[in-house]
XYZ file of C-alpha atoms in Angstrom:
764
model
C 13.196 46.372 -20.108
C 12.848 48.812 -17.202
C 10.352 48.475 -14.365
C 8.230 51.311 -15.743
C 8.116 49.643 -19.160
C 7.208 46.357 -17.472
C 4.309 47.998 -15.643
C 3.112 49.626 -18.865
C 3.190 46.264 -20.638
C 1.361 44.603 -17.740
C -1.333 47.272 -17.769
C -1.767 46.816 -21.507
C -2.226 43.078 -21.116
C -4.746 43.541 -18.313
C -6.726 46.034 -20.384
C -6.797 43.614 -23.320
C -8.117 40.865 -21.092
C -10.747 43.119 -19.509
C -11.898 44.420 -22.916
C -12.235 40.836 -24.129
C -9.657 41.246 -26.887
C -8.043 37.918 -26.019
C -9.872 35.297 -28.164
C -12.039 33.456 -25.686
C -12.756 30.558 -28.016
C -9.147 29.372 -27.615
C -9.390 28.777 -23.860
C -12.096 26.108 -23.786
C -9.804 23.524 -22.165
C -9.422 25.841 -19.121
C -13.204 26.055 -18.740
C -13.834 22.291 -18.502
C -14.601 20.686 -15.132
C -12.072 17.886 -14.467
C -14.858 15.602 -13.195
C -17.825 15.941 -15.561
C -15.672 17.062 -18.524
C -18.239 19.753 -19.312
C -18.216 23.543 -19.026
C -18.172 24.680 -15.404
C -21.564 25.223 -13.792
C -21.447 27.260 -10.572
C -17.770 26.410 -9.976
C -16.505 26.226 -6.381
C -12.905 26.992 -5.362
C -11.368 24.176 -3.334
C -8.775 25.003 -0.643
C -6.062 23.840 -3.057
C -7.246 26.576 -5.476
C -8.622 24.161 -8.082
C -12.222 24.613 -9.237
C -14.965 21.990 -9.515
C -18.642 22.229 -10.431
C -20.994 22.493 -7.478
C -23.048 19.532 -8.681
C -19.911 17.421 -9.210
C -18.774 17.943 -5.607
C -22.201 16.868 -4.384
C -22.268 13.817 -6.659
C -18.726 12.903 -5.631
C -19.809 12.986 -1.991
C -22.981 11.017 -2.731
C -21.167 8.393 -4.779
C -19.148 6.851 -1.948
C -21.698 7.291 0.821
C -25.171 7.472 -0.685
C -26.722 6.390 2.598
C -25.721 9.713 4.141
C -28.492 11.363 2.087
C -31.265 9.043 3.252
C -31.786 10.740 6.637
C -34.099 13.429 5.239
C -34.206 16.868 3.740
C -31.396 18.162 5.966
C -28.987 16.291 3.679
C -30.031 18.248 0.585
C -29.319 21.731 -0.590
C -32.131 24.281 -0.191
C -34.368 24.160 -3.202
C -32.950 20.807 -4.250
C -34.808 18.083 -2.334
C -33.595 14.541 -2.507
C -36.500 13.614 -4.723
C -35.425 16.205 -7.315
C -31.723 15.301 -7.427
C -31.311 13.518 -10.758
C -29.363 10.276 -10.741
C -26.043 10.909 -12.478
C -25.485 9.033 -15.703
C -23.320 5.937 -15.751
C -20.749 7.828 -17.782
C -20.524 10.598 -15.205
C -20.384 8.123 -12.338
C -17.540 6.364 -14.106
C -15.684 9.675 -14.409
C -16.348 10.422 -10.753
C -14.948 7.070 -9.730
C -11.885 7.531 -11.902
C -11.288 11.023 -10.552
C -11.602 9.781 -6.975
C -9.433 6.693 -7.448
C -5.899 7.836 -6.711
C -3.140 5.444 -5.640
C -1.241 5.719 -2.409
C 1.700 3.892 -0.887
C 2.160 3.148 2.822
C 3.936 5.909 4.463
C 3.372 8.546 1.801
C 0.293 10.594 1.017
C -3.047 10.070 2.773
C -5.331 7.175 1.864
C -7.414 7.736 -1.198
C -11.171 7.647 -1.101
C -13.793 9.369 0.950
C -13.825 9.323 4.733
C -17.020 9.119 6.732
C -16.693 11.402 9.726
C -20.018 12.545 11.154
C -23.420 13.825 9.970
C -24.163 14.364 6.302
C -25.169 17.927 7.053
C -21.599 18.991 6.304
C -22.400 18.807 2.619
C -25.489 20.909 2.899
C -26.058 24.637 2.983
C -26.327 26.644 6.210
C -29.182 25.387 8.357
C -27.896 21.860 8.885
C -28.784 20.061 12.107
C -25.905 19.736 14.523
C -27.685 16.936 16.395
C -27.830 14.620 13.402
C -26.059 11.297 13.915
C -26.165 10.302 10.257
C -22.601 9.710 8.958
C -21.272 12.433 6.698
C -18.516 12.695 4.160
C -16.223 15.707 4.557
C -13.031 14.735 2.729
C -12.716 14.359 -1.032
C -9.752 13.907 -3.389
C -9.107 16.919 -5.602
C -9.278 15.749 -9.244
C -6.661 18.344 -10.161
C -3.795 17.771 -7.704
C -4.994 14.429 -6.206
C -4.576 15.685 -2.630
C -7.169 15.012 0.062
C -9.359 18.082 0.599
C -10.998 18.430 4.006
C -14.202 20.423 3.614
C -14.441 20.995 7.346
C -17.453 21.023 9.615
C -19.686 23.047 7.268
C -18.859 21.038 4.156
C -19.217 22.639 0.737
C -21.054 25.602 2.236
C -17.596 26.857 3.267
C -16.392 27.031 -0.343
C -16.404 30.243 -2.400
C -18.008 30.356 -5.810
C -15.482 31.216 -8.503
C -17.369 34.155 -9.980
C -14.487 35.171 -12.219
C -14.376 31.753 -13.833
C -18.152 31.723 -13.978
C -18.143 35.033 -15.887
C -15.536 33.759 -18.336
C -17.581 30.610 -18.927
C -20.658 32.749 -19.539
C -18.738 34.898 -22.055
C -17.617 31.709 -23.745
C -21.183 30.458 -23.913
C -22.326 33.767 -25.389
C -19.546 33.661 -27.966
C -20.533 30.097 -28.848
C -24.202 31.009 -29.294
C -23.734 34.505 -30.727
C -26.473 33.833 -33.251
C -28.969 33.092 -30.472
C -30.340 36.302 -28.973
C -31.277 36.790 -25.300
C -34.910 37.827 -25.169
C -36.518 40.368 -22.879
C -37.955 38.828 -19.708
C -40.812 41.369 -19.548
C -42.234 41.328 -23.064
C -44.767 38.652 -23.841
C -44.873 36.652 -27.086
C -45.538 37.263 -29.872
C -44.371 40.860 -29.285
C -41.360 39.736 -27.260
C -38.301 41.823 -28.124
C -34.601 41.054 -28.043
C -32.922 42.171 -24.808
C -30.442 45.047 -24.956
C -29.534 45.279 -21.249
C -29.436 43.062 -18.169
C -29.853 44.463 -14.647
C -27.485 42.879 -12.111
C -29.705 44.046 -9.222
C -33.012 42.825 -10.669
C -31.349 39.763 -12.217
C -33.400 40.167 -15.390
C -32.890 41.149 -19.033
C -34.805 44.011 -20.742
C -35.375 45.528 -24.113
C -34.958 49.319 -24.326
C -38.625 50.140 -23.722
C -39.061 47.724 -20.794
C -35.812 48.923 -19.184
C -37.000 52.533 -19.266
C -40.380 51.483 -17.920
C -38.948 49.540 -14.961
C -36.000 51.878 -14.245
C -37.504 55.404 -14.492
C -35.315 58.405 -13.861
C -35.430 59.828 -10.371
C -36.124 56.494 -8.674
C -33.717 54.186 -6.780
C -33.938 51.642 -9.608
C -32.298 54.138 -11.900
C -29.097 53.579 -9.888
C -29.057 49.835 -10.599
C -26.021 48.347 -12.285
C -26.685 47.153 -15.809
C -24.565 45.327 -18.365
C -25.042 43.879 -21.804
C -27.485 41.007 -22.285
C -26.456 38.049 -20.130
C -27.850 35.079 -18.245
C -25.122 35.151 -15.580
C -26.252 37.252 -12.612
C -23.621 37.144 -9.929
C -23.771 38.979 -6.579
C -22.366 42.490 -6.557
C -20.398 41.820 -3.372
C -18.634 38.620 -2.302
C -19.902 37.557 1.140
C -18.055 35.495 3.752
C -19.464 31.921 3.812
C -18.691 31.577 7.541
C -20.097 34.973 8.611
C -22.860 35.217 6.053
C -23.715 38.906 6.519
C -20.120 40.145 6.313
C -18.330 41.273 3.174
C -14.885 39.872 2.475
C -12.326 42.693 2.633
C -9.066 40.894 3.424
C -6.975 38.077 1.967
C -5.449 35.306 4.106
C -1.947 34.565 2.813
C -1.805 31.253 4.717
C -5.068 29.774 3.422
C -4.954 31.774 0.159
C -8.598 32.808 0.294
C -10.646 35.979 0.954
C -11.806 36.521 4.550
C -13.831 39.078 6.477
C -12.769 41.069 9.548
C -14.580 38.648 11.887
C -12.500 35.755 10.551
C -9.375 37.712 11.485
C -10.616 38.906 14.866
C -11.739 35.629 16.373
C -12.323 33.071 13.643
C -10.229 30.356 12.097
C -7.803 32.919 10.605
C -7.039 34.769 13.854
C -3.361 33.793 13.889
C -2.860 33.898 10.128
C -1.114 36.598 8.169
C -3.651 38.649 6.196
C -3.429 41.608 3.847
C -5.939 44.083 2.497
C -8.033 43.036 -0.481
C -6.782 45.946 -2.576
C -3.179 45.016 -1.908
C -3.829 41.354 -2.707
C -5.722 42.395 -5.830
C -2.839 44.529 -7.035
C -0.144 41.970 -6.249
C -1.975 39.005 -7.750
C -3.014 40.956 -10.826
C 0.564 42.064 -11.451
C 1.825 38.494 -10.967
C -0.786 37.098 -13.305
C -0.122 39.767 -15.935
C 3.619 39.172 -15.674
C 3.145 35.438 -16.091
C 0.872 35.993 -19.087
C 3.407 38.365 -20.609
C 6.153 35.757 -20.178
C 4.067 33.081 -21.882
C 3.140 35.408 -24.736
C 6.797 36.350 -25.219
C 7.689 32.642 -25.415
C 5.042 31.831 -27.992
C 7.605 30.874 -30.656
C 9.368 28.586 -28.199
C 6.045 26.973 -27.243
C 5.186 26.391 -30.902
C 8.615 24.833 -31.480
C 8.145 22.524 -28.532
C 4.655 21.613 -29.730
C 6.177 20.669 -33.092
C 8.768 18.540 -31.313
C 6.078 16.852 -29.245
C 3.983 16.135 -32.329
C 7.072 14.607 -33.954
C 7.606 12.490 -30.839
C 3.972 11.380 -30.989
C 4.434 10.214 -34.587
C 7.709 8.483 -33.723
C 6.103 6.824 -30.714
C 3.246 5.546 -32.858
C 5.599 4.249 -35.571
C 8.103 2.700 -33.148
C 5.298 1.109 -31.140
C 3.837 -0.483 -34.259
C 7.313 -1.651 -35.333
C 7.989 -3.169 -31.901
C 4.598 -4.870 -32.025
C 5.365 -6.356 -35.452
C 8.765 -7.610 -34.276
C 7.221 -9.167 -31.177
C 4.583 -10.883 -33.316
C 7.302 -12.215 -35.617
C 9.244 -13.645 -32.689
C 6.163 -15.308 -31.270
C 5.221 -16.687 -34.687
C 8.681 -18.250 -34.957
C 8.248 -19.693 -31.468
C 4.844 -21.078 -32.454
C 6.328 -22.607 -35.621
C 9.190 -24.171 -33.660
C 6.757 -25.546 -31.098
C 4.518 -26.889 -33.842
C 7.471 -28.596 -35.549
C 8.665 -30.163 -32.320
C 5.113 -31.165 -31.500
C 4.724 -32.913 -34.869
C 8.082 -34.703 -34.549
C 7.451 -35.918 -31.022
C 3.889 -37.013 -31.747
C 5.210 -38.876 -34.829
C 7.759 -40.689 -32.661
C 5.044 -41.718 -30.228
C 2.831 -42.952 -33.075
C 5.641 -44.999 -34.665
C 6.530 -46.615 -31.348
C 2.887 -47.372 -30.651
C 2.354 -49.000 -34.082
C 5.513 -51.090 -33.760
C 4.501 -52.367 -30.338
C 0.963 -53.079 -31.472
C 2.262 -55.138 -34.412
C 4.492 -57.155 -32.095
C 1.732 -57.779 -29.582
C -0.804 -58.670 -32.272
C 1.694 -61.156 -33.793
C 2.174 -62.715 -30.378
C -1.606 -62.975 -29.984
C -1.860 -64.823 -33.304
C 0.934 -67.158 -32.241
C -0.819 -68.003 -29.001
C -4.145 -68.430 -30.720
C -2.450 -71.180 -32.770
C -1.901 -73.113 -29.562
C -5.635 -73.465 -29.030
C -7.331 -76.793 -29.879
C -8.651 -77.138 -33.422
C -6.934 -73.968 -34.527
C -3.533 -73.009 -35.818
C -0.525 -75.098 -34.882
C -2.399 -77.493 -32.578
C -5.048 -78.193 -35.174
C -2.399 -78.840 -37.813
C -0.510 -81.217 -35.448
C -3.744 -83.105 -34.771
C -4.226 -83.645 -38.486
C -0.604 -84.834 -38.859
C -1.201 -87.448 -36.171
C -3.856 -89.002 -38.406
C -1.165 -89.841 -41.027
C -0.683 -93.687 -41.256
C 2.225 -93.744 -43.668
C 5.283 -93.918 -41.458
C 7.775 -92.321 -43.866
C 5.460 -89.455 -44.665
C 4.657 -88.939 -40.947
C 8.334 -88.851 -39.949
C 9.135 -86.445 -42.751
C 6.441 -83.960 -41.508
C 6.490 -84.610 -37.764
C 10.163 -83.747 -37.274
C 9.719 -80.059 -38.187
C 6.312 -79.912 -36.504
C 7.724 -81.270 -33.260
C 10.355 -78.537 -33.240
C 7.651 -75.895 -33.584
C 5.556 -77.528 -30.867
C 8.552 -77.508 -28.503
C 9.149 -73.783 -29.136
C 5.484 -72.998 -28.466
C 5.604 -75.062 -25.257
C 8.729 -73.226 -24.093
C 7.125 -69.880 -24.900
C 4.084 -70.882 -22.891
C 6.202 -71.808 -19.866
C 8.226 -68.554 -19.955
C 5.495 -66.087 -20.983
C 6.863 -62.635 -21.788
C 5.047 -59.947 -23.806
C 6.818 -59.062 -26.991
C 6.371 -55.298 -26.340
C 6.212 -53.005 -23.295
C 2.895 -51.097 -23.047
C 4.477 -48.395 -20.858
C 5.383 -45.120 -22.532
C 7.390 -43.615 -19.659
C 10.258 -42.749 -21.983
C 7.891 -40.463 -23.855
C 6.844 -38.398 -20.791
C 7.613 -34.763 -21.558
C 8.991 -32.472 -18.841
C 8.399 -28.856 -19.892
C 8.885 -27.204 -16.488
C 12.237 -25.683 -17.483
C 10.819 -24.379 -20.756
C 7.721 -23.033 -19.022
C 9.923 -21.177 -16.542
C 11.943 -19.722 -19.396
C 8.768 -18.658 -21.186
C 7.389 -17.033 -18.039
C 10.660 -15.176 -17.549
C 10.811 -14.139 -21.199
C 10.807 -10.362 -21.303
C 12.006 -7.385 -23.291
C 15.540 -6.141 -23.062
C 14.448 -3.100 -21.033
C 12.780 -5.102 -18.271
C 14.449 -4.373 -14.904
C 16.100 -7.044 -12.826
C 14.081 -8.164 -9.799
C 14.779 -6.442 -6.471
C 15.980 -8.427 -3.461
C 14.238 -8.300 -0.076
C 16.669 -7.184 2.635
C 16.236 -9.582 5.560
C 18.505 -7.567 7.845
C 16.354 -4.418 7.592
C 12.888 -5.966 7.297
C 10.845 -6.300 10.480
C 7.522 -8.077 11.023
C 5.178 -7.525 13.960
C 1.403 -7.095 13.675
C 2.601 -4.748 10.927
C 5.381 -5.656 8.522
C 8.040 -3.252 7.278
C 9.563 -4.931 4.224
C 12.718 -3.375 2.766
C 14.442 -4.320 -0.476
C 17.470 -3.482 -2.583
C 16.993 -2.520 -6.215
C 18.973 -4.110 -9.017
C 22.308 -2.704 -10.134
C 21.337 -2.063 -13.764
C 21.618 1.714 -13.055
C 18.284 2.469 -14.733
C 15.547 4.002 -12.541
C 12.300 2.109 -12.043
C 8.846 3.642 -12.009
C 7.531 1.796 -8.972
C 7.489 -1.515 -7.121
C 4.666 -3.865 -6.162
C 4.902 -5.834 -2.913
C 2.835 -9.025 -2.630
C 2.228 -11.221 0.401
C 0.151 -14.185 1.510
C -0.377 -16.240 4.624
C 1.065 -19.752 4.730
C 0.220 -22.784 6.811
C 2.684 -23.990 9.430
C 3.631 -26.966 7.234
C 4.636 -24.577 4.450
C 1.530 -25.158 2.328
C 0.055 -22.089 0.654
C -3.201 -21.129 2.326
C -4.247 -18.051 0.393
C -3.918 -15.993 -2.762
C -1.268 -13.338 -3.163
C -2.387 -9.901 -2.043
C -0.692 -6.833 -3.506
C -0.041 -3.429 -1.996
C -0.484 -0.180 -3.862
C 2.363 1.112 -5.963
C 5.476 1.818 -3.904
C 7.878 4.537 -4.980
C 10.622 3.829 -2.452
C 12.746 0.944 -1.157
C 10.255 -0.212 1.496
C 6.576 -0.694 2.236
C 4.376 -1.322 5.289
C 1.755 -4.097 5.396
C -0.839 -3.719 8.147
C -3.258 -6.004 10.005
C -1.254 -9.233 9.941
C -2.522 -12.167 11.955
C -0.506 -12.963 15.120
C 1.584 -16.120 15.359
C 1.336 -16.738 11.608
C 3.745 -17.409 8.762
C 3.721 -14.953 5.842
C 5.525 -15.067 2.505
C 6.592 -11.873 0.727
C 7.828 -11.099 -2.772
C 8.361 -7.892 -4.759
C 8.861 -6.879 -8.370
C 9.744 -3.670 -10.185
C 8.059 -1.887 -13.068
C 9.667 0.282 -15.710
C 7.762 1.688 -18.690
C 4.795 -0.637 -17.961
C 7.095 -3.689 -18.034
C 7.402 -5.773 -14.875
C 10.486 -7.563 -13.692
C 10.367 -11.187 -12.501
C 9.446 -11.648 -8.849
C 12.129 -11.571 -6.208
C 12.836 -14.826 -4.366
C 10.138 -15.413 -1.763
C 11.035 -14.804 1.880
C 9.000 -15.868 4.894
C 8.527 -14.163 8.243
C 6.758 -15.384 11.357
C 4.623 -12.803 13.114
C 4.891 -12.504 16.923
C 2.301 -14.204 19.130
C 0.915 -10.862 20.329
C 0.664 -7.204 19.253
C 3.806 -5.085 19.598
C 4.204 -3.152 22.844
C 5.866 0.252 22.554
C 8.105 1.834 25.169
C 11.401 3.634 25.775
C 13.931 3.201 28.559
C 12.979 5.032 31.749
C 15.608 7.250 33.386
C 13.601 7.552 36.624
C 13.115 4.304 38.545
C 16.408 2.885 39.847
C 18.461 4.258 36.985
C 22.193 4.467 37.800
C 23.753 7.478 36.146
C 27.237 6.339 37.224
C 27.280 3.038 35.349
C 24.478 3.279 32.769
C 24.593 5.580 29.730
C 21.272 6.336 28.029
C 21.194 7.935 24.568
C 19.048 10.984 23.811
C 16.288 8.976 22.151
C 16.183 6.626 25.158
C 16.097 3.575 22.882
C 19.619 2.363 23.745
C 21.337 1.787 27.101
C 24.995 0.910 27.728
C 26.753 -0.335 30.847
C 30.253 1.034 31.418
C 32.844 -0.168 33.940
C 33.399 3.077 35.824
C 35.357 4.070 38.928
C 32.921 2.253 41.226
C 33.763 -1.033 39.508
C 37.508 -0.481 40.009
C 37.126 0.512 43.651
C 35.198 -2.682 44.325
C 37.879 -4.865 42.729
C 39.389 -5.772 46.111
C 36.056 -7.221 47.259
C 36.154 -9.715 44.424
C 39.099 -11.454 46.104
C 36.945 -12.145 49.169
C 34.203 -13.922 47.190
C 31.758 -11.025 46.957
C 30.378 -9.935 43.582
C 29.237 -6.629 42.159
C 25.455 -6.222 41.633
C 23.515 -5.609 38.430
C 22.374 -2.172 37.333
C 18.684 -2.268 36.459
C 16.611 -0.203 34.042
C 12.941 -0.607 33.112
C 10.612 0.638 30.389
C 8.630 3.856 30.674
C 5.304 2.107 29.909
C 3.610 -0.685 31.820
C 1.201 -3.551 31.140
C -1.851 -4.348 33.232
C -3.791 -6.670 30.901
C -3.632 -8.696 27.689
C -0.757 -10.186 25.683
C 2.111 -7.982 24.482
C 5.388 -8.523 22.644
C 8.595 -6.509 22.272
C 11.997 -7.172 20.713
C 15.508 -5.820 21.148
C 19.121 -6.524 20.288
C 21.951 -7.255 22.730
C 25.468 -6.411 21.564
C 27.504 -9.629 21.139
C 30.403 -8.247 23.214
C 28.155 -7.683 26.250
C 29.531 -9.284 29.430
C 26.253 -9.952 31.250
C 22.724 -8.790 30.421
C 19.488 -9.984 31.997
C 16.179 -9.398 30.202
C 12.573 -9.964 31.216
C 9.792 -8.290 33.214
C 9.397 -6.595 36.592
C 6.458 -5.929 38.914
C 5.932 -2.368 40.161
C 4.494 -3.662 43.449
C 7.946 -4.975 44.416
C 10.187 -2.469 42.661
C 10.098 0.227 45.356
C 10.976 -2.226 48.105
C 13.724 -3.689 45.964
C 15.417 -0.391 45.209
C 15.082 0.847 48.795
C 16.586 -2.412 50.145
C 19.008 -3.556 47.451
C 20.109 -7.191 47.428
C 23.282 -8.647 46.066
C 21.972 -10.599 43.101
C 25.228 -12.531 42.868
C 25.691 -13.640 46.475
C 27.908 -16.663 47.169
C 24.715 -18.686 47.681
C 24.421 -18.924 43.893
C 28.028 -19.808 43.239
C 28.031 -23.476 42.217
C 31.453 -23.850 43.816
C 30.577 -22.233 47.140
C 28.734 -25.174 48.654
C 25.700 -23.026 49.483
C 23.338 -24.066 46.670
C 20.258 -24.504 48.830
C 16.956 -25.110 47.038
C 14.935 -23.530 49.858
C 17.045 -20.407 49.637
C 16.450 -20.279 45.869
C 12.713 -20.413 46.400
C 12.708 -17.623 48.996
C 14.896 -15.439 46.848
C 12.787 -16.073 43.723
C 9.581 -15.100 45.506
C 11.016 -11.924 46.968
C 12.563 -10.441 43.830
C 10.448 -8.297 41.485
C 12.245 -9.470 38.333
C 11.740 -12.497 36.047
C 14.839 -12.484 33.876
C 16.767 -14.516 31.323
C 20.561 -14.252 31.200
C 22.622 -13.404 28.108
C 26.291 -12.591 27.825
C 29.562 -13.247 26.021
C 27.666 -14.336 22.900
C 25.642 -16.953 24.792
C 22.108 -17.394 26.138
C 21.709 -19.307 29.392
C 18.534 -21.335 29.958
C 17.582 -21.473 33.682
C 17.133 -24.814 35.396
C 13.743 -26.344 34.664
C 11.179 -26.109 37.459
C 7.498 -26.809 37.904
C 6.680 -23.283 36.728
C 8.946 -23.231 33.660
C 9.525 -25.092 30.418
C 12.269 -25.052 27.815
C 12.308 -25.684 24.101
C 14.530 -28.785 24.010
C 14.627 -32.017 25.991
C 18.370 -31.758 26.484
C 18.019 -28.338 28.063
C 15.215 -29.622 30.258
C 17.447 -32.418 31.510
C 19.469 -29.929 33.519
C 22.806 -30.603 31.846
C 24.703 -27.266 32.119
C 26.241 -27.753 28.670
C 22.853 -28.189 27.039
C 21.438 -25.101 28.786
C 23.897 -22.790 26.994
C 22.717 -21.659 23.544
C 24.180 -19.202 21.020
C 22.866 -15.686 21.635
C 20.162 -14.835 19.046
C 20.705 -11.800 16.874
C 17.386 -10.426 18.164
C 15.549 -11.420 21.333
C 11.778 -11.228 21.761
C 9.748 -11.237 24.993
C 6.005 -11.948 25.183
C 4.078 -11.323 28.408
C 0.650 -12.897 28.820
C -0.591 -10.852 31.778
C -3.914 -12.651 32.147
C -2.346 -16.130 32.056
C 0.614 -15.085 34.222
C 3.329 -16.392 31.872
C 6.325 -14.862 30.117
C 7.932 -16.259 26.938
C 11.389 -15.648 25.461
C 11.888 -15.967 21.683
C 14.523 -15.931 19.007
C 12.941 -12.928 17.262
C 14.328 -13.882 13.834
C 12.762 -17.344 13.729
C 10.067 -16.817 16.396
C 11.200 -20.031 18.120
C 10.296 -20.085 21.801
C 13.497 -20.619 23.812
C 12.103 -20.518 27.328
C 8.862 -19.826 29.172
C 7.855 -19.695 32.792
C 5.141 -18.589 35.156
C 5.313 -15.059 36.537
C 3.461 -13.262 39.321
C 1.581 -10.493 37.494
C 0.703 -8.384 40.528
C 0.196 -4.724 39.766
C 1.681 -3.259 36.603
C 4.403 -5.186 34.779
C 7.278 -3.386 33.062
C 9.940 -4.543 30.578
C 13.120 -4.914 32.650
C 16.825 -5.148 31.898
C 19.871 -5.709 34.114
C 23.459 -5.032 32.994
C 26.852 -5.695 34.547
C 30.271 -4.899 33.169
C 30.332 -3.722 29.574
C 27.102 -4.323 27.717
C 24.581 -2.635 25.450
C 20.891 -3.126 24.593
C 19.087 -1.556 21.609
C 15.294 -1.424 21.345
C 13.932 -1.948 17.852
C 12.646 1.111 16.014
C 9.095 -0.222 15.643
C 8.886 -0.747 19.414
C 10.113 2.751 20.239
C 7.866 4.348 17.623
C 4.648 2.973 19.147
C 5.124 4.072 22.766
C 1.647 2.937 23.811
C 0.702 2.664 27.489
C -1.751 -0.051 28.425
């Protein structure tokens, strides 16, 4: 089809729509508000181009912050005082809540819900009080696209009414009530006539006689615009909501909304690309007509796909019922098996109990016979009364044997049956676990939390690896809870929102606490078993963010800083080789220092980093700015012979003077080891062996990650194994001025700051 034929077809479609030849009764679903599920009433166009009833926007704002309307009449629309706003029905409130409840994962779209920003006048019409301090709601979730919509400073008064949609709804209403006539607004009952015209200027409907009477020829009213009978009187010209007296005559292509010339000259659209309204009208009308033409041409395909979908609906219903029946059958068989086993095991217990009771009761009867005047003893007493010797001997022999057995039984008393039923104790833990893990064949395998990529500070970034069953999952749920130091559970599991990626962020964790985490996947509404629980210990203080500084004392000859300034490397350059001869004379090469670009002047702060295992010598800790300038202007040899244990110059007084004068408080790492300094009155170490001063005990394996915590107010610095949060060493530090994270490198070595630390970059 040629372009000219296309344009002819488009024009034909537009004419059909404008003449109302398209059956309007078939488009009801497009005229329903997504919130109240009723026909639109005064629809407003949101910035995302979806439409919502005016009253629904107001109720949605009121729902989550009703107190914002209690300040007075400035919180209500003109003509709609607070006292006249009807309370929405429970059904509508439920729909509002459902439309506003949209899930969000950490790190993706904005938080769902309404945000209280300033005064409630933003949801009122022009004339709101700028001085009001009552909180207002200005952001709502669009029920169509589920994106947060910021209504701006003027609230819903900035939104355009969708007059086109309003007209279509009115035509739909008229078509639905075609049998109900619109009556003349001028005639009085009982002579009231049916209206034949409606004046858009007078906003009233007239019969023929009343229209002639109120719009006589030769008067200005004769020029009024009139249409067929209607109850929808919209303005003749669309006015700018920001500049209320200006007509909209342009279209902003960035914001996709009509604007006036003042908006373009100096308003919020000054730097936006705009086009004339006629051009936008032509372009959008052609696009819409072309899209309609495409859909109409694909009507057979749509009907075929509808048939396929209906078939799928029937198959889904049948297969769902079949799966439900099969599941019921399996559970019935399980119930029958359990009932059979229950009966058998209870029968065994009953038989054992009866047998033991019979034995014990027989023993009781036997012992009762030993009592005087009863049983065996009573019989023996009667035998003793026999005077005939032959008869007595004949009877007494057997009786004596029985008496001896009873006497022996009395001396070695032992119950004939054990009352304990320990052998009948049933352990069903394995079966219960199997039942809990029982699932359908399509249930995904549980994900595994990746300890190497997960990081926990006052916020936790938990990463996991999905199972290798090669079937995509819908989402994951991360759960966590705080645990006591002894490992006891001290809280219920708390779950995050649905997560659609391989990681999630948990905020507001308590410092110096132990947390357990677990995750599970969901596919087709079926959840996998939980992953094995992992525990992380949060740092003792909030994370401090910084990057390496390339200003203060930074040596460009021997230190290499990457572009992001989160990694520094020491290289043995020409200066190191030229100084090699000095090594033979007992002199050593100094450290190259680098500090952070942010400082600390109060509070407790924590940061973590990683030292490459191959590093020769790296010192980590803190530095005071009050001594840094003097230090760099008068450099000292940090490895003078005084500190060589073999030099004979290990003077304690010299150590003290040197320690006071230096601006750094550092811990030494290198060659895969961590070296604990000698214990002093101002320091403490984690183990008694290290505190003893034995050099062998003061050398520990280098942790994979090292953490430093500075308590500025207490004047102490702590060094941690960042993976286990075990304190390796702590000491007092002179917190004079601003304290900076400090690092010293010598030879080949490399330090990497953790991503969470570099992302914060907060200056305190």
